[in-house]
mmCIF file of C-alpha atoms in Angstrom:
data_model
loop_
_atom_site.group_PDB
_atom_site.id
_atom_site.type_symbol
_atom_site.label_atom_id
_atom_site.label_comp_id
_atom_site.label_asym_id
_atom_site.label_seq_id
_atom_site.Cartn_x
_atom_site.Cartn_y
_atom_site.Cartn_z
ATOM 1 C CA MET A 1 34.588 248.517 213.545
ATOM 2 C CA LYS A 2 31.900 251.073 212.305
ATOM 3 C CA THR A 3 30.206 250.130 209.202
ATOM 4 C CA PHE A 4 28.947 253.075 206.815
ATOM 5 C CA HIS A 5 26.048 251.737 204.628
ATOM 6 C CA ASN A 6 24.513 253.199 201.536
ATOM 7 C CA PRO A 7 20.767 254.092 201.973
ATOM 8 C CA HIS A 8 20.463 254.534 198.147
ATOM 9 C CA GLN A 9 21.979 251.393 197.039
ATOM 10 C CA ALA A 10 18.761 249.802 195.880
ATOM 11 C CA LEU A 11 18.137 252.563 193.475
ATOM 12 C CA HIS A 12 20.621 250.869 191.213
ATOM 13 C CA GLN A 13 18.833 247.746 190.259
ATOM 14 C CA GLY A 14 19.635 246.587 186.648
ATOM 15 C CA GLN A 15 17.299 244.367 184.636
ATOM 16 C CA GLN A 16 19.927 242.691 182.564
ATOM 17 C CA GLU A 17 23.443 242.587 181.373
ATOM 18 C CA MET A 18 25.286 241.169 178.558
ATOM 19 C CA PHE A 19 27.155 237.882 179.529
ATOM 20 C CA ARG A 20 28.976 235.708 177.237
ATOM 21 C CA GLY A 21 26.936 236.991 174.193
ATOM 22 C CA ARG A 22 23.527 236.782 175.983
ATOM 23 C CA LEU A 23 21.307 238.968 177.856
ATOM 24 C CA VAL A 24 20.749 237.561 181.317
ATOM 25 C CA PRO A 25 19.461 238.755 184.628
ATOM 26 C CA CYS A 26 22.212 241.005 186.578
ATOM 27 C CA HIS A 27 24.492 239.160 188.711
ATOM 28 C CA GLU A 28 25.150 242.322 190.907
ATOM 29 C CA VAL A 29 21.928 242.852 192.842
ATOM 30 C CA PRO A 30 20.790 244.846 195.891
ATOM 31 C CA ALA A 31 20.433 241.615 197.942
ATOM 32 C CA ARG A 32 24.032 241.397 198.144
ATOM 33 C CA LEU A 33 24.246 244.322 200.407
ATOM 34 C CA ASP A 34 21.115 243.152 202.269
ATOM 35 C CA PHE A 35 22.703 239.881 203.172
ATOM 36 C CA VAL A 36 25.631 241.532 204.620
ATOM 37 C CA LEU A 37 23.849 244.073 206.461
ATOM 38 C CA ASN A 38 21.452 241.415 207.888
ATOM 39 C CA GLU A 39 24.523 239.359 209.076
ATOM 40 C CA LEU A 40 26.196 242.406 210.581
ATOM 41 C CA GLN A 41 22.918 242.719 212.586
ATOM 42 C CA ARG A 42 22.896 239.281 213.553
ATOM 43 C CA ARG A 43 26.842 239.226 214.469
ATOM 44 C CA PRO A 44 27.400 242.891 215.311
ATOM 45 C CA LEU A 45 31.023 244.244 215.083
ATOM 46 C CA GLY A 46 30.180 247.774 215.712
ATOM 47 C CA ALA A 47 27.851 250.605 214.962
ATOM 48 C CA LEU A 48 25.933 250.726 211.627
ATOM 49 C CA GLU A 49 25.575 254.233 210.222
ATOM 50 C CA ILE A 50 24.432 256.102 207.335
ATOM 51 C CA PRO A 51 27.290 258.316 206.045
ATOM 52 C CA MET A 52 26.924 262.070 206.919
ATOM 53 C CA VAL A 53 29.191 263.786 204.286
ATOM 54 C CA ALA A 54 28.349 267.380 203.008
ATOM 55 C CA ASP A 55 27.830 267.690 199.305
ATOM 56 C CA THR A 56 30.696 269.865 198.760
ATOM 57 C CA GLU A 57 33.096 267.466 200.594
ATOM 58 C CA LEU A 58 31.837 264.481 198.592
ATOM 59 C CA GLU A 59 32.223 266.269 195.331
ATOM 60 C CA ALA A 60 35.656 267.399 196.055
ATOM 61 C CA ALA A 61 36.565 263.794 197.062
ATOM 62 C CA ILE A 62 35.048 262.346 193.751
ATOM 63 C CA ALA A 63 36.888 265.045 191.788
ATOM 64 C CA ARG A 64 40.304 264.011 193.359
ATOM 65 C CA VAL A 65 39.709 260.641 191.472
ATOM 66 C CA HIS A 66 37.389 261.071 188.578
ATOM 67 C CA THR A 67 37.525 263.572 185.511
ATOM 68 C CA GLN A 68 34.880 266.345 185.390
ATOM 69 C CA ARG A 69 33.693 265.197 182.040
ATOM 70 C CA TYR A 70 33.197 261.741 183.241
ATOM 71 C CA THR A 71 31.134 262.624 186.247
ATOM 72 C CA ASP A 72 29.146 265.103 184.369
ATOM 73 C CA PHE A 73 28.340 262.278 182.054
ATOM 74 C CA LEU A 74 27.260 260.015 184.963
ATOM 75 C CA ALA A 75 25.142 262.803 186.414
ATOM 76 C CA SER A 76 23.163 263.433 183.263
ATOM 77 C CA ALA A 77 23.179 260.153 181.406
ATOM 78 C CA TRP A 78 19.739 258.874 182.435
ATOM 79 C CA ASP A 79 18.063 262.142 181.260
ATOM 80 C CA HIS A 80 19.850 261.921 178.010
ATOM 81 C CA TRP A 81 18.844 258.423 177.517
ATOM 82 C CA VAL A 82 15.193 259.108 178.140
ATOM 83 C CA ALA A 83 15.396 262.212 175.953
ATOM 84 C CA MET A 84 16.482 259.992 172.949
ATOM 85 C CA ASP A 85 13.105 258.018 173.279
ATOM 86 C CA PRO A 86 10.570 258.193 176.022
ATOM 87 C CA ALA A 87 10.278 254.495 175.869
ATOM 88 C CA ASN A 88 13.748 254.193 177.031
ATOM 89 C CA ALA A 89 12.428 255.044 180.630
ATOM 90 C CA GLN A 90 11.504 251.319 180.733
ATOM 91 C CA ARG A 91 15.091 250.076 179.588
ATOM 92 C CA ASP A 92 18.467 249.978 181.188
ATOM 93 C CA VAL A 93 21.237 251.772 179.550
ATOM 94 C CA LEU A 94 23.802 249.615 177.950
ATOM 95 C CA PRO A 95 26.515 250.720 175.339
ATOM 96 C CA SER A 96 26.781 249.336 171.840
ATOM 97 C CA VAL A 97 29.903 250.896 170.358
ATOM 98 C CA TRP A 98 33.401 251.560 171.698
ATOM 99 C CA PRO A 99 36.489 253.368 170.461
ATOM 100 C CA LEU A 100 39.457 251.159 170.297
ATOM 101 C CA SER A 101 42.743 252.226 171.916
ATOM 102 C CA ASN A 102 44.950 252.072 168.748
ATOM 103 C CA GLN A 103 46.671 255.425 168.293
ATOM 104 C CA HIS A 104 45.331 255.821 164.793
ATOM 105 C CA ALA A 105 42.017 254.006 165.168
ATOM 106 C CA PHE A 106 39.679 256.326 166.942
ATOM 107 C CA ARG A 107 39.807 259.496 168.844
ATOM 108 C CA ALA A 108 38.661 259.701 172.522
ATOM 109 C CA ASP A 109 39.788 263.343 173.126
ATOM 110 C CA VAL A 110 36.576 264.742 171.476
ATOM 111 C CA LEU A 111 33.235 264.374 173.392
ATOM 112 C CA PRO A 112 30.568 263.282 170.838
ATOM 113 C CA THR A 113 27.155 264.990 170.999
ATOM 114 C CA ASN A 114 25.534 261.632 170.322
ATOM 115 C CA PHE A 115 24.638 259.918 173.653
ATOM 116 C CA ALA A 116 25.326 256.340 172.498
ATOM 117 C CA ALA A 117 28.693 257.386 171.210
ATOM 118 C CA ARG A 118 29.412 259.145 174.744
ATOM 119 C CA LEU A 119 28.266 256.017 176.601
ATOM 120 C CA GLY A 120 30.704 253.997 174.588
ATOM 121 C CA LEU A 121 33.381 256.477 175.194
ATOM 122 C CA PHE A 122 32.974 256.143 179.024
ATOM 123 C CA ALA A 123 32.279 252.327 179.234
ATOM 124 C CA PHE A 124 34.395 249.374 178.539
ATOM 125 C CA ASP A 125 31.747 246.635 178.771
ATOM 126 C CA ALA A 126 28.167 245.784 177.950
ATOM 127 C CA GLY A 127 27.727 244.128 181.500
ATOM 128 C CA SER A 128 27.145 247.434 183.656
ATOM 129 C CA PRO A 129 23.696 248.582 183.078
ATOM 130 C CA LEU A 130 22.932 252.290 184.091
ATOM 131 C CA MET A 131 19.653 253.255 185.166
ATOM 132 C CA ALA A 132 17.784 256.271 186.909
ATOM 133 C CA GLY A 133 19.117 255.732 190.323
ATOM 134 C CA THR A 134 22.563 254.788 189.380
ATOM 135 C CA TRP A 135 24.132 258.185 189.926
ATOM 136 C CA MET A 136 22.578 258.714 193.371
ATOM 137 C CA ALA A 137 23.564 255.148 194.470
ATOM 138 C CA ALA A 138 27.101 255.644 193.186
ATOM 139 C CA ARG A 139 27.441 258.921 195.033
ATOM 140 C CA GLY A 140 26.030 257.351 198.252
ATOM 141 C CA GLY A 141 28.766 254.667 197.852
ATOM 142 C CA ALA A 142 31.455 257.310 197.510
ATOM 143 C CA ALA A 143 30.069 258.993 200.633
ATOM 144 C CA CYS A 144 30.488 255.618 202.560
ATOM 145 C CA ALA A 145 34.175 255.574 201.451
ATOM 146 C CA VAL A 146 34.633 259.210 202.563
ATOM 147 C CA ALA A 147 33.137 258.491 205.895
ATOM 148 C CA ALA A 148 35.202 255.349 206.376
ATOM 149 C CA ALA A 149 38.450 257.109 205.679
ATOM 150 C CA ARG A 150 37.420 260.040 207.981
ATOM 151 C CA GLU A 151 36.832 257.515 210.697
ATOM 152 C CA VAL A 152 40.272 255.996 210.266
ATOM 153 C CA LEU A 153 41.951 259.358 210.106
ATOM 154 C CA GLY A 154 40.094 260.124 213.376
ATOM 155 C CA GLY A 155 42.088 257.290 215.170
ATOM 156 C CA ALA A 156 39.764 254.175 214.517
ATOM 157 C CA ARG A 157 41.689 250.991 213.718
ATOM 158 C CA SER A 158 39.259 250.074 210.933
ATOM 159 C CA ALA A 159 36.063 251.034 209.099
ATOM 160 C CA PHE A 160 33.834 249.336 206.453
ATOM 161 C CA ALA A 161 32.289 251.177 203.582
ATOM 162 C CA LEU A 162 29.337 248.717 202.755
ATOM 163 C CA THR A 163 27.964 249.904 199.457
ATOM 164 C CA ARG A 164 26.870 248.946 196.094
ATOM 165 C CA PRO A 165 27.333 249.314 193.229
ATOM 166 C CA PRO A 166 30.962 248.263 193.687
ATOM 167 C CA GLY A 167 33.836 250.331 192.624
ATOM 168 C CA HIS A 168 37.258 248.917 191.964
ATOM 169 C CA HIS A 169 36.996 248.547 188.060
ATOM 170 C CA ALA A 170 35.965 252.213 187.514
ATOM 171 C CA GLY A 171 38.954 254.345 186.429
ATOM 172 C CA PRO A 172 39.275 258.148 186.274
ATOM 173 C CA ASP A 173 37.149 258.269 183.175
ATOM 174 C CA PHE A 174 35.433 255.086 182.520
ATOM 175 C CA LEU A 175 33.019 252.660 184.007
ATOM 176 C CA GLY A 176 32.605 248.864 183.698
ATOM 177 C CA GLY A 177 32.590 245.531 185.794
ATOM 178 C CA TYR A 178 29.322 246.817 187.558
ATOM 179 C CA CYS A 179 31.333 249.868 188.705
ATOM 180 C CA PHE A 180 30.844 253.604 188.322
ATOM 181 C CA LEU A 181 32.764 255.356 191.107
ATOM 182 C CA ASN A 182 35.960 253.856 192.641
ATOM 183 C CA ASN A 183 35.279 253.767 196.225
ATOM 184 C CA ALA A 184 38.502 252.233 197.152
ATOM 185 C CA ALA A 185 40.407 254.896 195.267
ATOM 186 C CA ILE A 186 38.419 257.704 196.688
ATOM 187 C CA ALA A 187 39.115 256.178 200.234
ATOM 188 C CA ALA A 188 42.805 255.947 199.662
ATOM 189 C CA GLN A 189 42.960 259.569 198.250
ATOM 190 C CA ALA A 190 40.997 260.784 201.089
ATOM 191 C CA LEU A 191 43.575 259.117 203.523
ATOM 192 C CA VAL A 192 46.437 260.760 201.505
ATOM 193 C CA ASP A 193 44.614 264.239 201.570
ATOM 194 C CA GLY A 194 43.949 263.602 205.327
ATOM 195 C CA GLY A 195 47.755 263.349 206.094
ATOM 196 C CA GLU A 196 48.937 259.843 205.253
ATOM 197 C CA SER A 197 52.173 260.166 203.284
ATOM 198 C CA ARG A 198 51.897 256.510 202.017
ATOM 199 C CA VAL A 199 48.741 254.486 201.556
ATOM 200 C CA ALA A 200 48.644 251.044 200.272
ATOM 201 C CA VAL A 201 45.578 249.434 198.453
ATOM 202 C CA LEU A 202 45.449 245.451 198.638
ATOM 203 C CA ASP A 203 42.686 244.221 196.442
ATOM 204 C CA VAL A 204 41.369 240.657 197.219
ATOM 205 C CA ASP A 205 38.542 240.507 194.750
ATOM 206 C CA TYR A 206 38.676 237.586 192.203
ATOM 207 C CA HIS A 207 38.755 240.203 189.430
ATOM 208 C CA HIS A 208 41.594 242.543 188.965
ATOM 209 C CA GLY A 209 41.101 246.050 190.263
ATOM 210 C CA ASN A 210 42.015 247.560 186.833
ATOM 211 C CA GLY A 211 40.305 250.896 187.633
ATOM 212 C CA THR A 212 42.327 251.461 190.874
ATOM 213 C CA GLN A 213 45.634 250.401 189.096
ATOM 214 C CA THR A 214 44.901 253.088 186.457
ATOM 215 C CA ILE A 215 44.200 255.772 188.833
ATOM 216 C CA PHE A 216 47.362 255.401 190.690
ATOM 217 C CA TYR A 217 49.602 254.022 188.236
ATOM 218 C CA GLU A 218 52.002 256.985 187.915
ATOM 219 C CA ARG A 219 52.148 257.721 191.419
ATOM 220 C CA ALA A 220 54.580 256.721 194.238
ATOM 221 C CA ASP A 221 52.422 257.735 197.264
ATOM 222 C CA VAL A 222 49.841 254.972 196.717
ATOM 223 C CA LEU A 223 51.019 251.365 196.234
ATOM 224 C CA THR A 224 48.449 249.159 194.562
ATOM 225 C CA VAL A 225 48.490 245.335 195.013
ATOM 226 C CA SER A 226 45.954 242.846 193.540
ATOM 227 C CA VAL A 227 45.622 239.218 193.986
ATOM 228 C CA HIS A 228 43.250 237.954 191.180
ATOM 229 C CA GLY A 229 42.379 235.468 188.396
ATOM 230 C CA ASP A 230 44.863 235.554 185.646
ATOM 231 C CA PRO A 231 43.677 237.931 182.939
ATOM 232 C CA MET A 232 44.669 235.585 180.202
ATOM 233 C CA THR A 233 41.427 233.801 180.835
ATOM 234 C CA GLU A 234 39.600 236.049 183.476
ATOM 235 C CA TYR A 235 37.777 239.263 183.283
ATOM 236 C CA PRO A 236 38.784 242.193 182.910
ATOM 237 C CA PHE A 237 41.235 240.390 180.579
ATOM 238 C CA PHE A 238 43.151 243.423 179.334
ATOM 239 C CA LEU A 239 45.027 244.469 182.457
ATOM 240 C CA GLY A 240 46.296 242.801 185.570
ATOM 241 C CA HIS A 241 49.397 241.038 184.388
ATOM 242 C CA ALA A 242 52.502 240.573 186.467
ATOM 243 C CA ASP A 243 54.714 242.847 184.377
ATOM 244 C CA GLU A 244 52.578 246.081 185.024
ATOM 245 C CA ARG A 245 54.688 247.516 187.647
ATOM 246 C CA GLY A 246 53.764 251.310 187.394
ATOM 247 C CA ALA A 247 55.052 254.040 185.236
ATOM 248 C CA GLY A 248 57.093 257.311 185.681
ATOM 249 C CA PRO A 249 57.063 258.130 189.411
ATOM 250 C CA GLY A 250 54.979 255.126 189.928
ATOM 251 C CA THR A 251 57.311 252.553 188.722
ATOM 252 C CA GLY A 252 57.657 249.781 191.255
ATOM 253 C CA PHE A 253 54.501 250.731 193.120
ATOM 254 C CA ASN A 254 52.038 248.428 191.342
ATOM 255 C CA LEU A 255 52.051 244.769 192.108
ATOM 256 C CA ASN A 256 49.881 242.191 190.382
ATOM 257 C CA LEU A 257 49.605 238.618 191.598
ATOM 258 C CA PRO A 258 47.489 236.726 188.946
ATOM 259 C CA LEU A 259 46.592 233.124 189.885
ATOM 260 C CA PRO A 260 45.043 230.340 187.644
ATOM 261 C CA ARG A 261 41.427 229.498 187.744
ATOM 262 C CA GLY A 262 40.852 226.806 190.296
ATOM 263 C CA THR A 263 43.413 228.107 192.735
ATOM 264 C CA GLY A 264 42.703 226.988 196.446
ATOM 265 C CA PHE A 265 43.235 228.726 199.607
ATOM 266 C CA ALA A 266 46.656 227.496 200.328
ATOM 267 C CA ALA A 267 48.188 228.977 196.982
ATOM 268 C CA TRP A 268 45.899 232.004 197.322
ATOM 269 C CA ARG A 269 47.017 232.718 200.786
ATOM 270 C CA ALA A 270 50.764 232.303 199.802
ATOM 271 C CA ALA A 271 50.020 235.226 197.122
ATOM 272 C CA LEU A 272 48.211 237.237 199.812
ATOM 273 C CA ASP A 273 51.387 237.021 202.062
ATOM 274 C CA GLN A 274 53.431 238.236 199.229
ATOM 275 C CA GLY A 275 51.148 241.281 198.791
ATOM 276 C CA LEU A 276 51.225 241.959 202.717
ATOM 277 C CA GLN A 277 55.141 241.814 202.520
ATOM 278 C CA ALA A 278 54.989 244.492 199.722
ATOM 279 C CA VAL A 279 52.704 246.563 201.803
ATOM 280 C CA LYS A 280 55.252 246.318 204.742
ATOM 281 C CA ASP A 281 58.235 247.058 202.490
ATOM 282 C CA PHE A 282 56.414 250.159 201.168
ATOM 283 C CA GLY A 283 56.165 251.604 204.658
ATOM 284 C CA ALA A 284 52.435 252.251 204.373
ATOM 285 C CA GLY A 285 50.781 254.339 207.160
ATOM 286 C CA ALA A 286 47.287 252.953 206.157
ATOM 287 C CA LEU A 287 45.722 250.231 204.261
ATOM 288 C CA VAL A 288 42.624 250.229 201.975
ATOM 289 C CA VAL A 289 41.124 246.594 201.055
ATOM 290 C CA PRO A 290 38.782 246.402 198.159
ATOM 291 C CA MET A 291 36.989 243.399 199.774
ATOM 292 C CA GLY A 292 35.811 241.051 196.981
ATOM 293 C CA LEU A 293 34.108 237.837 198.219
ATOM 294 C CA ASP A 294 33.864 236.371 194.746
ATOM 295 C CA THR A 295 36.981 234.135 195.646
ATOM 296 C CA PHE A 296 34.316 231.718 197.296
ATOM 297 C CA GLU A 297 33.949 228.326 195.854
ATOM 298 C CA GLY A 298 30.395 228.826 195.140
ATOM 299 C CA ASP A 299 30.635 232.055 193.150
ATOM 300 C CA PRO A 300 28.780 231.856 189.734
ATOM 301 C CA ILE A 301 31.164 234.038 187.634
ATOM 302 C CA SER A 302 34.506 233.415 189.242
ATOM 303 C CA GLY A 303 36.948 230.437 189.833
ATOM 304 C CA PHE A 304 38.834 230.137 193.056
ATOM 305 C CA THR A 305 37.775 227.691 195.709
ATOM 306 C CA LEU A 306 37.891 229.493 199.040
ATOM 307 C CA LYS A 307 35.578 228.204 201.618
ATOM 308 C CA THR A 308 33.319 230.226 204.062
ATOM 309 C CA GLU A 309 35.607 229.257 207.142
ATOM 310 C CA ASP A 310 38.781 230.482 204.969
ATOM 311 C CA TYR A 311 37.654 234.093 205.216
ATOM 312 C CA LEU A 312 38.293 234.200 209.083
ATOM 313 C CA ALA A 313 41.929 233.444 208.228
ATOM 314 C CA VAL A 314 41.874 236.227 205.398
ATOM 315 C CA GLY A 315 40.850 238.707 208.010
ATOM 316 C CA GLU A 316 43.412 237.618 210.369
ATOM 317 C CA ALA A 317 46.262 237.848 207.640
ATOM 318 C CA LEU A 318 45.075 241.351 206.834
ATOM 319 C CA ALA A 319 45.080 242.582 210.437
ATOM 320 C CA SER A 320 48.815 241.221 210.637
ATOM 321 C CA ALA A 321 49.705 244.417 208.593
ATOM 322 C CA GLY A 322 49.113 246.314 211.755
ATOM 323 C CA LEU A 323 47.664 249.250 209.733
ATOM 324 C CA PRO A 324 44.478 251.416 210.182
ATOM 325 C CA THR A 325 42.279 249.833 207.550
ATOM 326 C CA VAL A 326 39.404 250.820 205.226
ATOM 327 C CA PHE A 327 37.312 247.996 203.765
ATOM 328 C CA THR A 328 35.141 248.698 200.657
ATOM 329 C CA PHE A 329 32.635 246.058 199.555
ATOM 330 C CA GLU A 330 33.334 244.935 196.064
ATOM 331 C CA GLY A 331 32.519 241.612 194.417
ATOM 332 C CA GLY A 332 30.751 238.417 195.559
ATOM 333 C CA TYR A 333 27.866 237.092 193.523
ATOM 334 C CA ALA A 334 26.772 234.004 195.513
ATOM 335 C CA VAL A 335 24.340 235.992 197.136
ATOM 336 C CA ASP A 336 23.006 233.618 199.869
ATOM 337 C CA ALA A 337 26.760 233.240 201.073
ATOM 338 C CA VAL A 338 28.048 236.853 200.764
ATOM 339 C CA GLY A 339 26.824 237.902 204.195
ATOM 340 C CA VAL A 340 28.531 235.248 206.238
ATOM 341 C CA ASN A 341 31.643 235.389 204.189
ATOM 342 C CA ALA A 342 31.972 239.160 204.513
ATOM 343 C CA VAL A 343 31.319 239.146 208.273
ATOM 344 C CA ASN A 344 33.885 236.163 208.684
ATOM 345 C CA LEU A 345 36.588 238.140 207.102
ATOM 346 C CA LEU A 346 35.717 241.264 209.168
ATOM 347 C CA GLU A 347 35.417 239.218 212.367
ATOM 348 C CA GLY A 348 38.738 237.538 211.619
ATOM 349 C CA PHE A 349 40.328 241.081 211.377
ATOM 350 C CA GLU A 350 38.801 242.299 214.472
ATOM 351 C CA ARG A 351 39.922 239.320 216.634
ATOM 352 C CA ALA A 352 43.429 239.513 215.343
ATOM 353 C CA ALA A 353 43.616 243.391 215.587
#
């Protein structure tokens, strides 16, 4: 399994995030990727490469998933932030106002000239700081996703996009949940554009992949499945319920499998098997797995109880789909354990595949 890793990931290193009403040190840190990369060097599964993707190809791939006004905002956000006040160069960007979604409450079709208002228009939480290197890091992650999809389209059984910031909470025109560009969706769209008529996305992160669901919600060519913490109590709260089944042409092509906090491996594995059956019934030709490791029992901001050895079985189960598979690195905030857990999952997949 070839791993494409992001050489720019450490440029995105937030100082603090808003968490439960307090400004706290960021949970999503560069060391998360470093631990995985170190473990892959210790237990190699294949070549470790930096993605080689031309700017024109990368921009086209991002534009297939995200709106132009959103990516224009991301590309220029830091400069506008510092232009507001030179002292801002020492501070992360965090939003403080948001438009409500109610039809007659606020308008989202008009792009404000005020930077703070634009930030609120494109962000759905105050826990995803943006800084000088965020755009370059996010683009580097998208390049990893494109390269991994290209590897699979070229005949490889699997490929791993090892990048941060993560991506599955980012929608067509919004950021949040530490995510700015949706790497899993970019990979899935690249697989479709490369000739796969049906692609499945099976998200195993603790938190619902709300951005991915939104991107593909009205489409029948990409099945989205997510096994996650119940949004009645777990972030991102406002999406991820079992009755969200898709809309229009996409009706029936979105499957959410929410589980209560405290769920152990046996019940979680049963939900995963249900998701894998949906992938089989869909007739997918390729699979994308947003690979969150925050289902681990020691994760500081999550609530499932999977153990390190369980991830070998998770990988084996995913391999049972028998599909060319792209993995994208998502959550997992027990930083010291994330490397072993990630490589266990990938090793289990490789053995079974």
